[in-house]
Each structure stands twice: as C-alpha cells, then as structure tokens.
C-alpha cells in the first residue's frame, strides 16, 4: 500500500497517485514478513531482490549489479581506513536512474498506462526513454533549455523520446510535468512517484550483499533528494526484516550553488528553496528538491548530515577519482568524494570508520566540462626523435 509520510493516511497501490490528499509525499509499504533472505554475495542484480519490489510486471535492461570498488589508492592518500565506491554509472544507460525506471515503467504497464513523462536535468530523461522503448510505450521528457549535458540529451533523442525544452530551470519544468500528469493522463516518473524509489532502494541491498556487512557511512550526491531517502529506506527494510543488526549514517552532499538542504541543515533553520540554482554539476542543479522531506528524515534518523561543496572541489574530486582509481564519473557524482574530503578536513567524520561513496553517473554523460578545461599540446613530427623530446 501507499502511506503518507506526514499524516499517515493509506491508499491502495493499484491506483495512479503521487501525493496524499494533504499534499504530503507517499511511500510504498511492503510486507516484510514475505521478503526473502537472498543476501549470499552471489549473482547480484536488481531483480535478485524481487520479494522487496512491489510490482509483478518486469520491464528490464539487466540493471543493477553495479561494481563496488575498494579505493585503495585514495584510502592511503586520504588517510582513511576503509573506503569504497559503488559505481552506478555501470547501469545500462549510465546512471542510477535505471534502478528506479525499471520499477516505475513496470508499474506504468501494470496500471495500463501507455504514455510516461518526466522533467529532467539529463539522467532521468535518458533512462525513461530507454525503458519506455523497451516497454513499447511513448515517453515525453521536459528539459531545462540549454541546461542539460549533451551526452544525456543525445541518449533521450536516440531512444525515441519526445524531447521538449522548457524556458526555465528544472523546478519549472517539473511544475509543467505535474500539471500534465494530473490533466492529461500521462504517467509521471519523476521521483515524486514512490515506485521510482522502490527501485533505487536496491542500492542498499547490493551494498550489503557485496560487502557482507553494513558500512558505517554512506555518502552521496543530493539533487532532487530521492536517492538518499531511497537508500535509507532499503537499509531500514533490511533492519526491520532482521537481516542486519546496524544502520549506516546517511551523508548528503550538494553543490554550493544548489544547496537548499545543506544550508538549512548547517544554519539550523527551516528549508527554503534556492531560487536560481547554478553549478557545473548539472545532474544536481536543483533548487527545490521534491523529496526534501524524505531526505531530511533519512539524514536525521540515521544521525547523518548534509554538506555542500564548491564547483572547484567537485572538479578536483572528479579528476582525483579518475587519475588515482581509474573511475570516470560525471561532476555530480564526484561531489560524494569532494564531500568526504571536506568533511575530513573539518573533522566532522572519523577516518577509522568504513565509507561507501555513491557515484551516480558515468563521466561520458557530461564530458564537456573536461574538454573545455583542457588544451591539447601542439602536435609533434611523426618521428621517434620528436617523441623522445616529449618523454
């Protein structure tokens, strides 16, 4: 069933609904008496955890099962005892959004919907378009005009979505999508849709399955704030089912130019949207996160925190992760490493604890930033002597 996180009202899950009548966000409540303990470290894919996933249909591109790396070089360099990265860029369309979309599009099919829609800064549009293509249904993606990485836009186009640029930012595009879903009968698959988060919570399941234990801390980028709340929900379900005995701290990292949650947290004040979000990390360039209340609850319940990092810190971390560990992620993804470095410098985290960084999207999603900031050296003559001079 669906339950409001604010007033507790419950709704059946077989009707199209995104919010409670009180305006509160909804979350899916599953029967934990029926879930299976499949956590044996083997054959890891998203649908391995099907007893936790509230859909019967399955529109899949073999998502999940993303690699978890021990960051041995960075661990040494940063003076950390145990540091890992969960690389979600290894999903079919190159981002963690595929986890939510396999469940969301499956639910759309169950509900008899033949058109789906989302607002997106890039990754959601690519994922929605791919899974809609697989399901054989129409997809519409509204993107902020001039504010989407070309790699992501190319994906949405080639997968066959109807791409609609909107004058304005992500929040304004989302407002149109909400109205369209209400008035025109298209199924909305932004993270306001609670079934999206049911796919994303499987990141928690995989972390536990791959490590064989629960890390002390999970650090991840925060844009629309669905992923941090989804991962926390996954760990809580494992705990309530009796499969784990402890819970991690959830640490959310925002870009300084789009950091309404981090500002409210650090200044100990009420949440206020950011009017004009701006950051090089396009995937988290969101000023009014739709799931901020769920994210706030996740961080507070887990004893975690929010922090923000500058664009310079993000780009430095992106290069560091690639040059030290061979992992190329988009700028938004690098905010998790940037956040870890900043929090360690501020003595807000303990270096002898275990940390899993979530990197949410592949570096080829947004290569423009790298290319624009790099100048190729002058060409050499085609001879060994010329190459020796370079050496």
PDB file of C-alpha atoms in Angstrom, residues 190-355:
ATOM      1  CA  UNK A 190       9.922  11.761 -11.507  1.00  0.00           C
ATOM      2  CA  UNK A 191      10.967  10.728  -8.011  1.00  0.00           C
ATOM      3  CA  UNK A 192       7.737  12.150  -6.571  1.00  0.00           C
ATOM      4  CA  UNK A 193       6.418   8.814  -7.820  1.00  0.00           C
ATOM      5  CA  UNK A 194       7.063   6.485  -4.852  1.00  0.00           C
ATOM      6  CA  UNK A 195       7.576   3.432  -7.078  1.00  0.00           C
ATOM      7  CA  UNK A 196      10.694   5.033  -8.577  1.00  0.00           C
ATOM      8  CA  UNK A 197      12.317   4.964  -5.152  1.00  0.00           C
ATOM      9  CA  UNK A 198      11.464   1.284  -4.719  1.00  0.00           C
ATOM     10  CA  UNK A 199      13.971   0.522  -7.452  1.00  0.00           C
ATOM     11  CA  UNK A 200      16.598   2.896  -6.106  1.00  0.00           C
ATOM     12  CA  UNK A 201      16.475   1.384  -2.609  1.00  0.00           C
ATOM     13  CA  UNK A 202      18.145  -1.731  -4.051  1.00  0.00           C
ATOM     14  CA  UNK A 203      21.469   0.138  -3.878  1.00  0.00           C
ATOM     15  CA  UNK A 204      21.325  -0.555  -0.127  1.00  0.00           C
ATOM     16  CA  UNK A 205      20.639  -4.243  -0.736  1.00  0.00           C
ATOM     17  CA  UNK A 206      23.582  -4.551  -3.110  1.00  0.00           C
ATOM     18  CA  UNK A 207      25.993  -2.746  -0.782  1.00  0.00           C
ATOM     19  CA  UNK A 208      25.161  -5.216   1.993  1.00  0.00           C
ATOM     20  CA  UNK A 209      25.223  -8.187  -0.390  1.00  0.00           C
ATOM     21  CA  UNK A 210      28.594  -7.217  -1.878  1.00  0.00           C
ATOM     22  CA  UNK A 211      30.382  -6.191   1.323  1.00  0.00           C
ATOM     23  CA  UNK A 212      28.840  -8.801   3.606  1.00  0.00           C
ATOM     24  CA  UNK A 213      28.366  -6.079   6.233  1.00  0.00           C
ATOM     25  CA  UNK A 214      26.752  -2.659   6.665  1.00  0.00           C
ATOM     26  CA  UNK A 215      29.202   0.260   6.286  1.00  0.00           C
ATOM     27  CA  UNK A 216      29.347   2.924   8.971  1.00  0.00           C
ATOM     28  CA  UNK A 217      28.623   5.700   6.463  1.00  0.00           C
ATOM     29  CA  UNK A 218      27.093   6.144   3.011  1.00  0.00           C
ATOM     30  CA  UNK A 219      27.910   9.414   1.206  1.00  0.00           C
ATOM     31  CA  UNK A 220      26.083  10.501  -1.942  1.00  0.00           C
ATOM     32  CA  UNK A 221      25.121  13.481  -4.114  1.00  0.00           C
ATOM     33  CA  UNK A 222      21.765  15.143  -3.434  1.00  0.00           C
ATOM     34  CA  UNK A 223      19.766  16.839  -6.181  1.00  0.00           C
ATOM     35  CA  UNK A 224      16.049  16.099  -6.126  1.00  0.00           C
ATOM     36  CA  UNK A 225      16.756  14.145  -2.904  1.00  0.00           C
ATOM     37  CA  UNK A 226      15.071  10.875  -3.863  1.00  0.00           C
ATOM     38  CA  UNK A 227      18.150   8.650  -3.821  1.00  0.00           C
ATOM     39  CA  UNK A 228      19.311   9.345  -0.273  1.00  0.00           C
ATOM     40  CA  UNK A 229      15.840   8.624   1.089  1.00  0.00           C
ATOM     41  CA  UNK A 230      15.506   5.507  -1.094  1.00  0.00           C
ATOM     42  CA  UNK A 231      18.815   4.026   0.082  1.00  0.00           C
ATOM     43  CA  UNK A 232      17.888   4.745   3.701  1.00  0.00           C
ATOM     44  CA  UNK A 233      14.535   3.013   3.144  1.00  0.00           C
ATOM     45  CA  UNK A 234      16.393  -0.022   1.795  1.00  0.00           C
ATOM     46  CA  UNK A 235      18.648  -0.281   4.822  1.00  0.00           C
ATOM     47  CA  UNK A 236      15.677   0.183   7.175  1.00  0.00           C
ATOM     48  CA  UNK A 237      13.788  -2.630   5.460  1.00  0.00           C
ATOM     49  CA  UNK A 238      16.802  -4.922   5.877  1.00  0.00           C
ATOM     50  CA  UNK A 239      16.972  -3.966   9.547  1.00  0.00           C
ATOM     51  CA  UNK A 240      13.253  -4.402  10.202  1.00  0.00           C
ATOM     52  CA  UNK A 241      13.280  -7.758   8.411  1.00  0.00           C
ATOM     53  CA  UNK A 242      16.032  -8.892  10.792  1.00  0.00           C
ATOM     54  CA  UNK A 243      18.714  -9.323   8.103  1.00  0.00           C
ATOM     55  CA  UNK A 244      21.109  -6.681   9.519  1.00  0.00           C
ATOM     56  CA  UNK A 245      21.853  -5.501  13.053  1.00  0.00           C
ATOM     57  CA  UNK A 246      23.001  -1.913  12.450  1.00  0.00           C
ATOM     58  CA  UNK A 247      22.213   1.032  10.165  1.00  0.00           C
ATOM     59  CA  UNK A 248      24.620   3.425   8.395  1.00  0.00           C
ATOM     60  CA  UNK A 249      24.817   7.174   8.703  1.00  0.00           C
ATOM     61  CA  UNK A 250      23.470   8.874   5.572  1.00  0.00           C
ATOM     62  CA  UNK A 251      25.515  11.879   4.429  1.00  0.00           C
ATOM     63  CA  UNK A 252      24.110  14.035   1.622  1.00  0.00           C
ATOM     64  CA  UNK A 253      26.330  16.326  -0.465  1.00  0.00           C
ATOM     65  CA  UNK A 254      25.033  19.256  -2.517  1.00  0.00           C
ATOM     66  CA  UNK A 255      26.775  21.725  -4.818  1.00  0.00           C
ATOM     67  CA  UNK A 256      27.160  25.141  -3.186  1.00  0.00           C
ATOM     68  CA  UNK A 257      25.135  26.835  -5.931  1.00  0.00           C
ATOM     69  CA  UNK A 258      22.212  24.443  -5.430  1.00  0.00           C
ATOM     70  CA  UNK A 259      22.284  23.614  -1.733  1.00  0.00           C
ATOM     71  CA  UNK A 260      18.985  24.437  -0.019  1.00  0.00           C
ATOM     72  CA  UNK A 261      19.125  21.339   2.193  1.00  0.00           C
ATOM     73  CA  UNK A 262      22.747  21.812   3.234  1.00  0.00           C
ATOM     74  CA  UNK A 263      22.133  25.483   4.054  1.00  0.00           C
ATOM     75  CA  UNK A 264      19.054  24.722   6.164  1.00  0.00           C
ATOM     76  CA  UNK A 265      20.884  21.912   7.962  1.00  0.00           C
ATOM     77  CA  UNK A 266      24.036  23.875   8.740  1.00  0.00           C
ATOM     78  CA  UNK A 267      22.216  27.079   9.665  1.00  0.00           C
ATOM     79  CA  UNK A 268      19.664  25.145  11.779  1.00  0.00           C
ATOM     80  CA  UNK A 269      16.722  26.811  10.090  1.00  0.00           C
ATOM     81  CA  UNK A 270      13.663  25.880   8.028  1.00  0.00           C
ATOM     82  CA  UNK A 271      14.123  24.624   4.485  1.00  0.00           C
ATOM     83  CA  UNK A 272      13.824  27.292   1.787  1.00  0.00           C
ATOM     84  CA  UNK A 273      14.141  26.570  -1.956  1.00  0.00           C
ATOM     85  CA  UNK A 274      17.042  28.027  -3.927  1.00  0.00           C
ATOM     86  CA  UNK A 275      15.570  30.458  -6.445  1.00  0.00           C
ATOM     87  CA  UNK A 276      18.261  30.238  -9.134  1.00  0.00           C
ATOM     88  CA  UNK A 277      20.361  27.098  -8.691  1.00  0.00           C
ATOM     89  CA  UNK A 278      23.668  27.106 -10.547  1.00  0.00           C
ATOM     90  CA  UNK A 279      26.510  24.591 -10.602  1.00  0.00           C
ATOM     91  CA  UNK A 280      28.765  22.802 -13.065  1.00  0.00           C
ATOM     92  CA  UNK A 281      27.248  19.566 -11.703  1.00  0.00           C
ATOM     93  CA  UNK A 282      24.163  19.625 -13.940  1.00  0.00           C
ATOM     94  CA  UNK A 283      22.620  16.452 -12.500  1.00  0.00           C
ATOM     95  CA  UNK A 284      22.157  18.121  -9.095  1.00  0.00           C
ATOM     96  CA  UNK A 285      21.348  21.649 -10.326  1.00  0.00           C
ATOM     97  CA  UNK A 286      18.018  21.620  -8.485  1.00  0.00           C
ATOM     98  CA  UNK A 287      16.837  24.390  -6.175  1.00  0.00           C
ATOM     99  CA  UNK A 288      13.612  22.898  -4.819  1.00  0.00           C
ATOM    100  CA  UNK A 289      14.100  19.148  -4.251  1.00  0.00           C
ATOM    101  CA  UNK A 290      10.738  17.386  -4.465  1.00  0.00           C
ATOM    102  CA  UNK A 291      11.782  14.772  -1.908  1.00  0.00           C
ATOM    103  CA  UNK A 292      13.450  17.092   0.565  1.00  0.00           C
ATOM    104  CA  UNK A 293      11.251  15.994   3.477  1.00  0.00           C
ATOM    105  CA  UNK A 294      12.105  12.325   2.920  1.00  0.00           C
ATOM    106  CA  UNK A 295      15.798  13.201   2.614  1.00  0.00           C
ATOM    107  CA  UNK A 296      15.740  15.319   5.771  1.00  0.00           C
ATOM    108  CA  UNK A 297      14.102  12.455   7.653  1.00  0.00           C
ATOM    109  CA  UNK A 298      16.693   9.970   6.351  1.00  0.00           C
ATOM    110  CA  UNK A 299      19.622  12.114   7.467  1.00  0.00           C
ATOM    111  CA  UNK A 300      18.087  12.941  10.834  1.00  0.00           C
ATOM    112  CA  UNK A 301      17.039   9.355  11.647  1.00  0.00           C
ATOM    113  CA  UNK A 302      20.435   7.986  10.665  1.00  0.00           C
ATOM    114  CA  UNK A 303      22.444  10.542  12.647  1.00  0.00           C
ATOM    115  CA  UNK A 304      23.951  11.840   9.404  1.00  0.00           C
ATOM    116  CA  UNK A 305      24.363  15.308   7.951  1.00  0.00           C
ATOM    117  CA  UNK A 306      24.228  17.495   4.847  1.00  0.00           C
ATOM    118  CA  UNK A 307      27.228  19.361   3.459  1.00  0.00           C
ATOM    119  CA  UNK A 308      27.903  21.442   0.342  1.00  0.00           C
ATOM    120  CA  UNK A 309      30.989  21.632  -1.868  1.00  0.00           C
ATOM    121  CA  UNK A 310      32.150  24.178  -4.429  1.00  0.00           C
ATOM    122  CA  UNK A 311      32.379  23.530  -8.159  1.00  0.00           C
ATOM    123  CA  UNK A 312      36.166  23.677  -7.819  1.00  0.00           C
ATOM    124  CA  UNK A 313      36.095  20.957  -5.153  1.00  0.00           C
ATOM    125  CA  UNK A 314      33.794  18.843  -7.338  1.00  0.00           C
ATOM    126  CA  UNK A 315      36.026  19.070 -10.413  1.00  0.00           C
ATOM    127  CA  UNK A 316      39.132  18.376  -8.345  1.00  0.00           C
ATOM    128  CA  UNK A 317      37.488  15.255  -6.887  1.00  0.00           C
ATOM    129  CA  UNK A 318      36.366  14.133 -10.348  1.00  0.00           C
ATOM    130  CA  UNK A 319      39.954  14.265 -11.590  1.00  0.00           C
ATOM    131  CA  UNK A 320      41.267  12.629  -8.407  1.00  0.00           C
ATOM    132  CA  UNK A 321      38.919   9.646  -8.667  1.00  0.00           C
ATOM    133  CA  UNK A 322      39.824   9.132 -12.321  1.00  0.00           C
ATOM    134  CA  UNK A 323      43.584   9.635 -12.020  1.00  0.00           C
ATOM    135  CA  UNK A 324      44.027   7.643  -8.809  1.00  0.00           C
ATOM    136  CA  UNK A 325      41.466   4.845  -9.243  1.00  0.00           C
ATOM    137  CA  UNK A 326      40.593   4.739 -12.953  1.00  0.00           C
ATOM    138  CA  UNK A 327      36.931   5.583 -12.335  1.00  0.00           C
ATOM    139  CA  UNK A 328      35.474   8.328 -14.550  1.00  0.00           C
ATOM    140  CA  UNK A 329      32.254   9.872 -13.244  1.00  0.00           C
ATOM    141  CA  UNK A 330      30.206  12.934 -14.138  1.00  0.00           C
ATOM    142  CA  UNK A 331      30.721  16.048 -11.974  1.00  0.00           C
ATOM    143  CA  UNK A 332      27.625  15.496  -9.804  1.00  0.00           C
ATOM    144  CA  UNK A 333      28.897  12.027  -8.893  1.00  0.00           C
ATOM    145  CA  UNK A 334      32.248  13.417  -7.779  1.00  0.00           C
ATOM    146  CA  UNK A 335      30.508  15.513  -5.125  1.00  0.00           C
ATOM    147  CA  UNK A 336      30.439  12.437  -2.864  1.00  0.00           C
ATOM    148  CA  UNK A 337      34.260  12.251  -2.858  1.00  0.00           C
ATOM    149  CA  UNK A 338      34.532  16.043  -2.612  1.00  0.00           C
ATOM    150  CA  UNK A 339      32.229  15.908   0.390  1.00  0.00           C
ATOM    151  CA  UNK A 340      34.276  13.192   2.082  1.00  0.00           C
ATOM    152  CA  UNK A 341      37.475  15.223   1.648  1.00  0.00           C
ATOM    153  CA  UNK A 342      35.859  18.392   3.010  1.00  0.00           C
ATOM    154  CA  UNK A 343      34.242  16.639   5.985  1.00  0.00           C
ATOM    155  CA  UNK A 344      37.554  15.021   6.896  1.00  0.00           C
ATOM    156  CA  UNK A 345      39.313  18.397   6.731  1.00  0.00           C
ATOM    157  CA  UNK A 346      36.606  19.828   9.016  1.00  0.00           C
ATOM    158  CA  UNK A 347      37.000  16.856  11.415  1.00  0.00           C
ATOM    159  CA  UNK A 348      33.289  16.044  11.001  1.00  0.00           C
ATOM    160  CA  UNK A 349      33.905  12.380  10.132  1.00  0.00           C
ATOM    161  CA  UNK A 350      36.109   9.673  11.655  1.00  0.00           C
ATOM    162  CA  UNK A 351      38.857   8.314   9.348  1.00  0.00           C
ATOM    163  CA  UNK A 352      38.843   4.894  11.060  1.00  0.00           C
ATOM    164  CA  UNK A 353      35.221   4.139  10.057  1.00  0.00           C
ATOM    165  CA  UNK A 354      34.026   2.495   6.817  1.00  0.00           C
ATOM    166  CA  UNK A 355      32.646   4.649   3.992  1.00  0.00           C
TER     167      UNK A 355
END
